Coordinates of C-alpha atoms in Angstrom, one line a residue:
X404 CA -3.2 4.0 -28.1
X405 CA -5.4 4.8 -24.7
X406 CA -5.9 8.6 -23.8
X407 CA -3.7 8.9 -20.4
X408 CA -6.1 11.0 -19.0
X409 CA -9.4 11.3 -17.3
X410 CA -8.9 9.2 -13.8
X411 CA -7.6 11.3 -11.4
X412 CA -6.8 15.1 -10.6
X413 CA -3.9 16.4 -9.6
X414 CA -0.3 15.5 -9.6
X415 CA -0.6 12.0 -8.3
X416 CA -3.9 11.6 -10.6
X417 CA -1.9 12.6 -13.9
X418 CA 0.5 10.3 -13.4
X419 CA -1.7 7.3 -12.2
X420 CA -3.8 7.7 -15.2
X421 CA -0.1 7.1 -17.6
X422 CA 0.4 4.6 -15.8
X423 CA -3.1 2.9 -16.1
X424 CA -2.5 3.3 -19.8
X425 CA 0.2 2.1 -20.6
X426 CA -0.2 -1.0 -18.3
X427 CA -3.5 -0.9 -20.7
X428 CA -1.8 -0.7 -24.0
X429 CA 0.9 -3.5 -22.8
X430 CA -1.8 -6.0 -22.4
X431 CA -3.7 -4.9 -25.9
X432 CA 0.0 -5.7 -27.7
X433 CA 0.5 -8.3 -25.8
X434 CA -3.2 -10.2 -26.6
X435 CA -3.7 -11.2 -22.7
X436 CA -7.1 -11.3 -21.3
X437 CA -7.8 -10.7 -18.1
X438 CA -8.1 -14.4 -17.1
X439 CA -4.8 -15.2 -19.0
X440 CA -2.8 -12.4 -17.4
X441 CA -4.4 -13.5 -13.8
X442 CA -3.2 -17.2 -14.6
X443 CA 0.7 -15.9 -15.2
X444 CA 0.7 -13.4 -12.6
X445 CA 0.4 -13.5 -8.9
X446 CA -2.7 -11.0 -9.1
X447 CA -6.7 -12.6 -9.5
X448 CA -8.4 -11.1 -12.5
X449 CA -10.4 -8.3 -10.0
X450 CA -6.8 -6.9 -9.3
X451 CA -5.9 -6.0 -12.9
X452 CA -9.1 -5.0 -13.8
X453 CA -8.8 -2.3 -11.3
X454 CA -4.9 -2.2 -12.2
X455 CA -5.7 -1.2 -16.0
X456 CA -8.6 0.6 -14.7
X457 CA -6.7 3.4 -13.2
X458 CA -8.9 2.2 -9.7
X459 CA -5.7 1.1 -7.3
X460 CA -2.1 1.7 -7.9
X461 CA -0.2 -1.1 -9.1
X462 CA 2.6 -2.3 -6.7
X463 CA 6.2 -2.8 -8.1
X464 CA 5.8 -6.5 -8.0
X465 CA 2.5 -6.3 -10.4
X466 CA 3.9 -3.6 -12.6
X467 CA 7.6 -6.3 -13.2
X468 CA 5.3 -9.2 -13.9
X469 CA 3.0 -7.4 -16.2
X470 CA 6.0 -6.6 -18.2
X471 CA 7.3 -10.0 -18.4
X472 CA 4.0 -11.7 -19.4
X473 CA 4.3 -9.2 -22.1
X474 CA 7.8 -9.7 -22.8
X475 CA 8.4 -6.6 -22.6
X476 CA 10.6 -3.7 -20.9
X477 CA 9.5 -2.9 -17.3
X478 CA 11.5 0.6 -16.2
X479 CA 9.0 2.7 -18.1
X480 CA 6.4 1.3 -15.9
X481 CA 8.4 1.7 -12.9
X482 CA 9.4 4.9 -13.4
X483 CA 5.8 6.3 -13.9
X484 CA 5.1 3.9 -10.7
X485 CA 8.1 5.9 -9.0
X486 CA 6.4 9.1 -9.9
X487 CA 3.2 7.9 -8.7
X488 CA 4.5 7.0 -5.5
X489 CA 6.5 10.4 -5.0
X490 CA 3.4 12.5 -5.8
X491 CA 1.3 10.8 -3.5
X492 CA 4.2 11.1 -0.6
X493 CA 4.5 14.8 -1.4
X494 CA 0.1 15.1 -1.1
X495 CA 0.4 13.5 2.6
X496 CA 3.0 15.6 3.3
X497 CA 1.4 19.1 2.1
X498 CA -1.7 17.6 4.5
X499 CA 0.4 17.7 7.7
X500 CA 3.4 19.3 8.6
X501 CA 3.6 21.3 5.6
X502 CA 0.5 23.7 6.9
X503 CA 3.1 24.3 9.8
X504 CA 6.0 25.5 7.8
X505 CA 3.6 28.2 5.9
X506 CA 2.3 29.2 9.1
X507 CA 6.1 29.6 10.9
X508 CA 7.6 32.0 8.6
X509 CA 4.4 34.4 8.9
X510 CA 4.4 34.2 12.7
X511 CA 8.3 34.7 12.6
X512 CA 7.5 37.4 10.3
X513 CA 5.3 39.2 12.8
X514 CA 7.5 38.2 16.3
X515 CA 10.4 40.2 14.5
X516 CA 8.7 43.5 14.1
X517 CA 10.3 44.8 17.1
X518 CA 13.2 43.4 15.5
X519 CA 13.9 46.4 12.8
X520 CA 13.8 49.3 15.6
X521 CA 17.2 49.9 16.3
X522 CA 17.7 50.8 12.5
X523 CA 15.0 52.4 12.5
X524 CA 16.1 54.6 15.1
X525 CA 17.7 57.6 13.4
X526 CA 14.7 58.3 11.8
X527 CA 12.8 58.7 14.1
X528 CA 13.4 62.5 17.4
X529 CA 14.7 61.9 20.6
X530 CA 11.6 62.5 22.7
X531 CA 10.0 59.3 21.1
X532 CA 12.8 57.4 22.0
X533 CA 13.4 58.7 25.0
X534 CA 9.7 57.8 25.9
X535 CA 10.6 54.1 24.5
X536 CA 13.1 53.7 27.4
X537 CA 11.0 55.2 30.0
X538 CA 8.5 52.3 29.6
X539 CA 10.6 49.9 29.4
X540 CA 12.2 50.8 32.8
X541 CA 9.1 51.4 34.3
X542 CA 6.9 48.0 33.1
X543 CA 6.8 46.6 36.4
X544 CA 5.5 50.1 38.2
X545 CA 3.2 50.9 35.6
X546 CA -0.8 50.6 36.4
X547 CA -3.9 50.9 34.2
X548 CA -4.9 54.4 33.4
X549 CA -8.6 55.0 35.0
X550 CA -11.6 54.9 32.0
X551 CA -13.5 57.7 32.0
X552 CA -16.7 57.2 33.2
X553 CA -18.8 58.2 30.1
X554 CA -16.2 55.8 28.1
X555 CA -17.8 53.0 26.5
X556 CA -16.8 50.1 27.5
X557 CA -15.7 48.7 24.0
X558 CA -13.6 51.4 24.1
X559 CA -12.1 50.3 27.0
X560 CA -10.6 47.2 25.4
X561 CA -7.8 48.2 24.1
X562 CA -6.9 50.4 27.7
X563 CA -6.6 47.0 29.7
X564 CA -4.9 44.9 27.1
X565 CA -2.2 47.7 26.9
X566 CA -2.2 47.6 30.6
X567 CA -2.1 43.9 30.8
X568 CA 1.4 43.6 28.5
X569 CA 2.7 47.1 30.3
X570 CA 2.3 44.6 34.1
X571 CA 3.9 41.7 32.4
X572 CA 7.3 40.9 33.5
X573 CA 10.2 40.7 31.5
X574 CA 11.5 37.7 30.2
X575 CA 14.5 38.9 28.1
X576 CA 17.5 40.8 28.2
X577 CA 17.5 44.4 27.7
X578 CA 17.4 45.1 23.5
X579 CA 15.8 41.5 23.3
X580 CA 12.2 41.5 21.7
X581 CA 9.7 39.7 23.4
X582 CA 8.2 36.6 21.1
X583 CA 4.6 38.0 19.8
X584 CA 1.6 35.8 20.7
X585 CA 1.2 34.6 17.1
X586 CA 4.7 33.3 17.6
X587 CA 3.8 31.7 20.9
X588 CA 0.4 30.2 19.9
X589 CA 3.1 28.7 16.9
X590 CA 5.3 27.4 19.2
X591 CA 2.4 25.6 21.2
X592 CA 1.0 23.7 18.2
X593 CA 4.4 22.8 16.2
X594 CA 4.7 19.2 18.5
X595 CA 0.9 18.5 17.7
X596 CA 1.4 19.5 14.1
X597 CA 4.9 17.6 14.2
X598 CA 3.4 13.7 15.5
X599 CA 0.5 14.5 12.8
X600 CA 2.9 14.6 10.2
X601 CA 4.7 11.1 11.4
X602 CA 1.2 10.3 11.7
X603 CA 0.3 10.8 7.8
X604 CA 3.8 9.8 6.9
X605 CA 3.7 6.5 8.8
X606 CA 0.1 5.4 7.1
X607 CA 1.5 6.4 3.7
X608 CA 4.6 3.7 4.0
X609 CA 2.1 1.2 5.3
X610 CA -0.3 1.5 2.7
X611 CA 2.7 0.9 0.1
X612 CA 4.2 -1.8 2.1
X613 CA 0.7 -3.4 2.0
X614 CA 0.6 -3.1 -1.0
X615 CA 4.2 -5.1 -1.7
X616 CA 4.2 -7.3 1.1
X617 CA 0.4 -8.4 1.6
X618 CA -0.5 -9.3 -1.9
X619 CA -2.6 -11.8 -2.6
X620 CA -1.2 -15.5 -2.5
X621 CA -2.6 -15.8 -6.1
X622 CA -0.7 -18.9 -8.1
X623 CA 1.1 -16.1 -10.8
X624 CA 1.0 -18.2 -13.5
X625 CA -0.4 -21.2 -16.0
X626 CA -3.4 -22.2 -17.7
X627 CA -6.1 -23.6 -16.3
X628 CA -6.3 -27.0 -17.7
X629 CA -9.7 -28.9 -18.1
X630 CA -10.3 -32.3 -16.1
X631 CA -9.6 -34.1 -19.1
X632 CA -6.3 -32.3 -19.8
X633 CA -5.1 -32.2 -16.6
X634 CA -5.9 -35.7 -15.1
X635 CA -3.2 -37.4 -16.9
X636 CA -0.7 -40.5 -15.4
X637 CA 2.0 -38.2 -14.8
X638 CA 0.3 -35.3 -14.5
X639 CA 2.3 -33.2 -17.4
X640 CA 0.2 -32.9 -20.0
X641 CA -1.4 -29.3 -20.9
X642 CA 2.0 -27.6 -19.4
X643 CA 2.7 -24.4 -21.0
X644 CA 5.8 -22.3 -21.9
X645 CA 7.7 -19.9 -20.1
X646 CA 6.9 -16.1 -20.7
X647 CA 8.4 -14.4 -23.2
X648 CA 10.8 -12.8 -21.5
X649 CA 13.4 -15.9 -21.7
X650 CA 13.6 -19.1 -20.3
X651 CA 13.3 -19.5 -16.3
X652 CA 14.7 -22.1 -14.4
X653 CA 13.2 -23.5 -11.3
X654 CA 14.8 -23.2 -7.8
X655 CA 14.4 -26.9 -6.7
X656 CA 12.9 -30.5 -7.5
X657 CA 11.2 -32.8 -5.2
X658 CA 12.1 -32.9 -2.0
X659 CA 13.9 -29.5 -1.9
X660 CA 10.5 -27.9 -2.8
X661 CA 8.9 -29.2 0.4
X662 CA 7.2 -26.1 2.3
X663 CA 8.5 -23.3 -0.4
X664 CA 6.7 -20.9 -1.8
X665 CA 6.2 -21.9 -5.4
X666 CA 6.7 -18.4 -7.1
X667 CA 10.0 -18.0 -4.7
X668 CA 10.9 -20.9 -6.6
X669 CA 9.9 -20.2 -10.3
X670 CA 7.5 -23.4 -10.3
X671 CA 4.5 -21.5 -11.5
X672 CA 6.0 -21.3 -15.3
X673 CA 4.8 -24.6 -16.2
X674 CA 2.0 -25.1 -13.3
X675 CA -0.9 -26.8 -14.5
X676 CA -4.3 -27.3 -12.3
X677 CA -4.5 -31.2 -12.0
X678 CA -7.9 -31.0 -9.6
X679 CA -10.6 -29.1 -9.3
X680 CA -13.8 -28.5 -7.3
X681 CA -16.4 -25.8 -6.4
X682 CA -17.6 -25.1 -3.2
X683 CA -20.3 -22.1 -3.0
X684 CA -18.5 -20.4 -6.0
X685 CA -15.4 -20.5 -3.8
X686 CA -13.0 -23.1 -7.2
X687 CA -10.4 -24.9 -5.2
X688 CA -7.7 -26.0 -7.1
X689 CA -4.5 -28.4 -6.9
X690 CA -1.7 -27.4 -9.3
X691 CA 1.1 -29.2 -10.1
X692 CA 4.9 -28.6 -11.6
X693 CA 6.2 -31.0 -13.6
X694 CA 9.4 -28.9 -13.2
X695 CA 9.8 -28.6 -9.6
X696 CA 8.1 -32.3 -9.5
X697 CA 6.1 -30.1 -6.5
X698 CA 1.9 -29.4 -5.8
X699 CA 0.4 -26.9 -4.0
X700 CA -3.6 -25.8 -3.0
X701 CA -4.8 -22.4 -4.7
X702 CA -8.5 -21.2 -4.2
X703 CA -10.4 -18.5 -5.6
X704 CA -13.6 -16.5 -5.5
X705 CA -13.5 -17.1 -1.4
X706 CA -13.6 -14.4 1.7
X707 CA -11.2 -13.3 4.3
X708 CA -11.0 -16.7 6.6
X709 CA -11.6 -18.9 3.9
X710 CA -8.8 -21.7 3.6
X711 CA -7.1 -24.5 1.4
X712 CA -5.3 -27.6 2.3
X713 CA -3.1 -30.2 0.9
X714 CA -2.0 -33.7 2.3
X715 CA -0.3 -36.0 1.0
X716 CA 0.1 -40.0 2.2
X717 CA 3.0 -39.4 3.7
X718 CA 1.6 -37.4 6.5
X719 CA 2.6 -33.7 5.2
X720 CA 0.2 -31.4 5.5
X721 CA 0.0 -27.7 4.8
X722 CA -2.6 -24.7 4.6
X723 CA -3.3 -21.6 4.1
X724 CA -6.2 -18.7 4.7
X725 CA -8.0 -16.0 3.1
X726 CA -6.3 -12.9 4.6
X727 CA -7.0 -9.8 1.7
X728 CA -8.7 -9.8 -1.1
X729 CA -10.5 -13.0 -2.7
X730 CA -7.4 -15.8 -2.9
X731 CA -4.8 -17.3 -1.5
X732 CA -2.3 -20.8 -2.0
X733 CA 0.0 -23.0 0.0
X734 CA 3.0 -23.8 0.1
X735 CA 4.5 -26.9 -1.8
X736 CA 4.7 -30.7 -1.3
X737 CA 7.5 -32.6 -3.0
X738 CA 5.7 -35.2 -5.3
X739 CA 7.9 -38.2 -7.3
X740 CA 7.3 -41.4 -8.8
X741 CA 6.4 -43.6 -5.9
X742 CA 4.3 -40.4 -4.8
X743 CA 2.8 -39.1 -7.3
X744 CA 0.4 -36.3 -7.5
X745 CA -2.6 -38.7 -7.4
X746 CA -2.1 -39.4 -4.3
X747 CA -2.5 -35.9 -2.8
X748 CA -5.7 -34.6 -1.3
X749 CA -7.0 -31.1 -1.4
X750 CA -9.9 -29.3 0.5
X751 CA -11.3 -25.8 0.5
X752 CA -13.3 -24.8 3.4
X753 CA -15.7 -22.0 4.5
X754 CA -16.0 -21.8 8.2
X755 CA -18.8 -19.2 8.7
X756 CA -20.8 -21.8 6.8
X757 CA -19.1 -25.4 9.0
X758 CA -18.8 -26.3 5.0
X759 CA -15.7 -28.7 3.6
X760 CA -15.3 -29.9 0.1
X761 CA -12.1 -31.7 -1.2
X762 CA -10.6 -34.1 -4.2
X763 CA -10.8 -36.5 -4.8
X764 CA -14.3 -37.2 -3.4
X765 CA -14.3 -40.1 -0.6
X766 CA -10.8 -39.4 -0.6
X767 CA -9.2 -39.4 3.5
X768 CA -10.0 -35.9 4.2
X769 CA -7.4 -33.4 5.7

C-alpha cells in the first residue's frame, strides 16, 4: 500500500495526496503501465503520471475511467475527488470574502459601543448625564477650546479631533448612535471585497470546468498495434477486449458514425492503430473500429496549433488542432467494404515549421 501523505499541506493537500494513492494503488492491482492506461483512457501518459503523482487533480472523467480500466469501483475515488474539490472551494473562499466577514463583526463590535449606554445609565450620577445631553444639544454651537500657548503641539491632537466630531452635524435621530469610523471605513471596502470574492469564486469554477470540459482529445483506449499487426485486409486483426468492467456496446456502425466523436460512441474499446508515421517526434496515427466499422486521426507528442487530418475518397474530410496539452483526435469517418480503411489518408502537420507528413506516402494529400 502507498503512504497517502507527503504532497501537499493543508486540507486540500491531505486529501489530494489520498487521492493520489489510491488512484496509485488501483493501477499497481490492476498491472497497467502508464502507456497501457494512456491507450484505454482519454488521458496521454504525462497526464497520469502527474495524476498518480499527486501533481494535478484528477478531473471526474479521469478518476470514472481509471476505475473501469481497473475494473474496479469508482465512488471511493469520487468521493475523495469531492472532498478535494470542496477543500479547495473553501481555501478560495477564506482568500476573499471571508477576510471581510472577520473584519465586520469587530467593526460592528466597536460602532455599537454607544450602543450599551442607556443600560448603563443607572450606574452612572446625574451630573454626568446631564453633561451628555448638553453636548448633544449643543454640537452644532460648540467651537474648539483655544491651546494654550506653551502646549505642545502633539498635545494638541486630540483638542482638534474632539473639536472636529463636536462641529459635525447630526445624521441620526435623537438616542441613535452615530456609525464609528471603523464601521464606515467597513462599509466603504465591503463592494471591493464583495466583486473579489466572485472574482476568486469565478476562476475556481473555471479551473474545474477546464479541467472536465477541455481535456485532451486523447483516443481513451486500445493497444497500439505494430505495422505488421495492424495493416491487415480488413483491418481487425490485433483488436482487444473491452475493460473489465463488462461488455460495452457501440453507439453506431458505418454511416451513423460519420462526424461523432468516437468515445461519445464507445468505438475506442476495440480501436486499433492501423497507420502510423512520425513527424519531428510529433507520432500521427489512424485508428480504426472494427465495431463501429469507423476511423479517426489521433496525434501525439505535438504543441498547441499542431493538427491531424483524415480524408477519405469520397471527399470527407475532417481535422482537428492541438489546443492543451500535447494531443488531440478527430472526429470519425464511416468506413465499409467498398470503402475500406485503406483508402483513407491521414496527415499531421506542424505549422510554425510549414512541415506536413501523412500515410500512406504518395498518397493524395489532404
Amino acid at each position: 500500500m502507498f503512504d497517502e501523505g507527503g504532497y501537499g499541506s493543508g486540507a486540500s493537500g491531505g486529501a489530494h495526496d489520498r487521492l493520489a494513492a489510491r488512484m496509485r494503488a488501483m493501477k499497481e492491482r490492476s498491472g497497467l503501465s502508464y502507456g497501457r492506461l494512456a491507450d484505454r483512457t482519454h488521458y496521454s501518459r504525462s497526464s497520469w503520471e502527474r495524476f498518480l503523482n499527486g501533481k494535478q487533480v484528477p478531473s471526474r472523467v479521469a478518476v470514472e475511467q481509471l476505475a473501469a480500466a481497473a475494473g474496479e469501483e469508482k465512488e471511493p475515488l469520487l468521493a475523495l475527488l469531492d472532498e478535494v474539490l470542496a477543500s479547495e472551494r473553501a481555501a478560495a473562499l477564506a482568500d476573499g470574502p471571508g477576510s471581510v466577514q472577520t473584519t465586520g463583526p469587530q467593526s460592528a463590535g466597536r460602532a455599537q459601543g454607544p450602543g450599551p449606554a442607556p443600560r448603563a445609565a443607572p450606574a452612572q450620577s446625574a451630573a454626568p448625564a446631564a453633561a451628555v445631553t448638553t453636548s448633544t444639544t449643543t454640537t452644532k454651537t460648540a467651537v474648539p477650546a483655544p491651546v494654550p500657548p506653551t502646549q505642545d503641539p502633539a498635545e494638541a491632537r486630540p483638542s482638534r479631533w474632539a473639536a472636529r466630531k463636536a462641529t459635525r452635524p447630526a445624521k441620526a435621530p435623537a438616542g441613535s448612535p452615530e456609525p464609528g469610523p471603523w464601521r464606515r471605513r467597513a462599509v466603504a471596502w465591503l463592494p471591493a471585497a464583495r466583486a473579489l470574492g466572485y472574482v476568486t469564486l469565478g476562476a475556481l469554477l473555471g479551473a474545474v470546468i477546464s479541467v472536465l470540459v477541455l481535456a485532451p482529445g486523447n483516443d481513451p483506449v486500445g493497444t497500439v498495434a505494430g505495422p505488421s499487426a495492424s495493416a491487415t485486409a480488413d483491418g481487425k486483426k490485433g483488436a482487444k477486449s473491452v475493460p473489465a468492467a463488462g461488455t460495452i456496446k457501440v453507439g453506431c456502425s458505418s454511416d451513423t458514425c460519420l462526424r461523432r466523436e468516437p468515445q461519445a460512441m464507445d468505438c475506442q474499446w476495440d480501436a486499433t492503430t492501423v497507420r502510423q508515421t512520425w513527424l519531428r517526434g510529433m507520432q500521427i496515427e489512424l485508428r480504426y473500429s472494427a465495431a463501429c466499422q469507423a476511423v479517426w486521426g489521433r496525434i501525439e507528442g505535438g504543441t498547441i496549433g499542431d493538427s491531424v487530418t483524415i480524408k477519405d475518397k469520397g471527399g470527407h474530410e475532417l481535422s482537428s488542432e492541438i489546443r492543451v496539452e500535447r494531443d488531440t483526435y478527430t472526429r470519425m469517418l464511416a468506413v465499409a467494404a467498398d470503402r475500406p480503411w485503406q483508402e483513407v489518408t491521414i496527415c499531421g502537420k506542424i505549422p510554425r515549421f510549414h512541415e506536413q507528413e501523412c500515410s500512406p506516402v504518395g498518397a493524395v494529400q489532404p
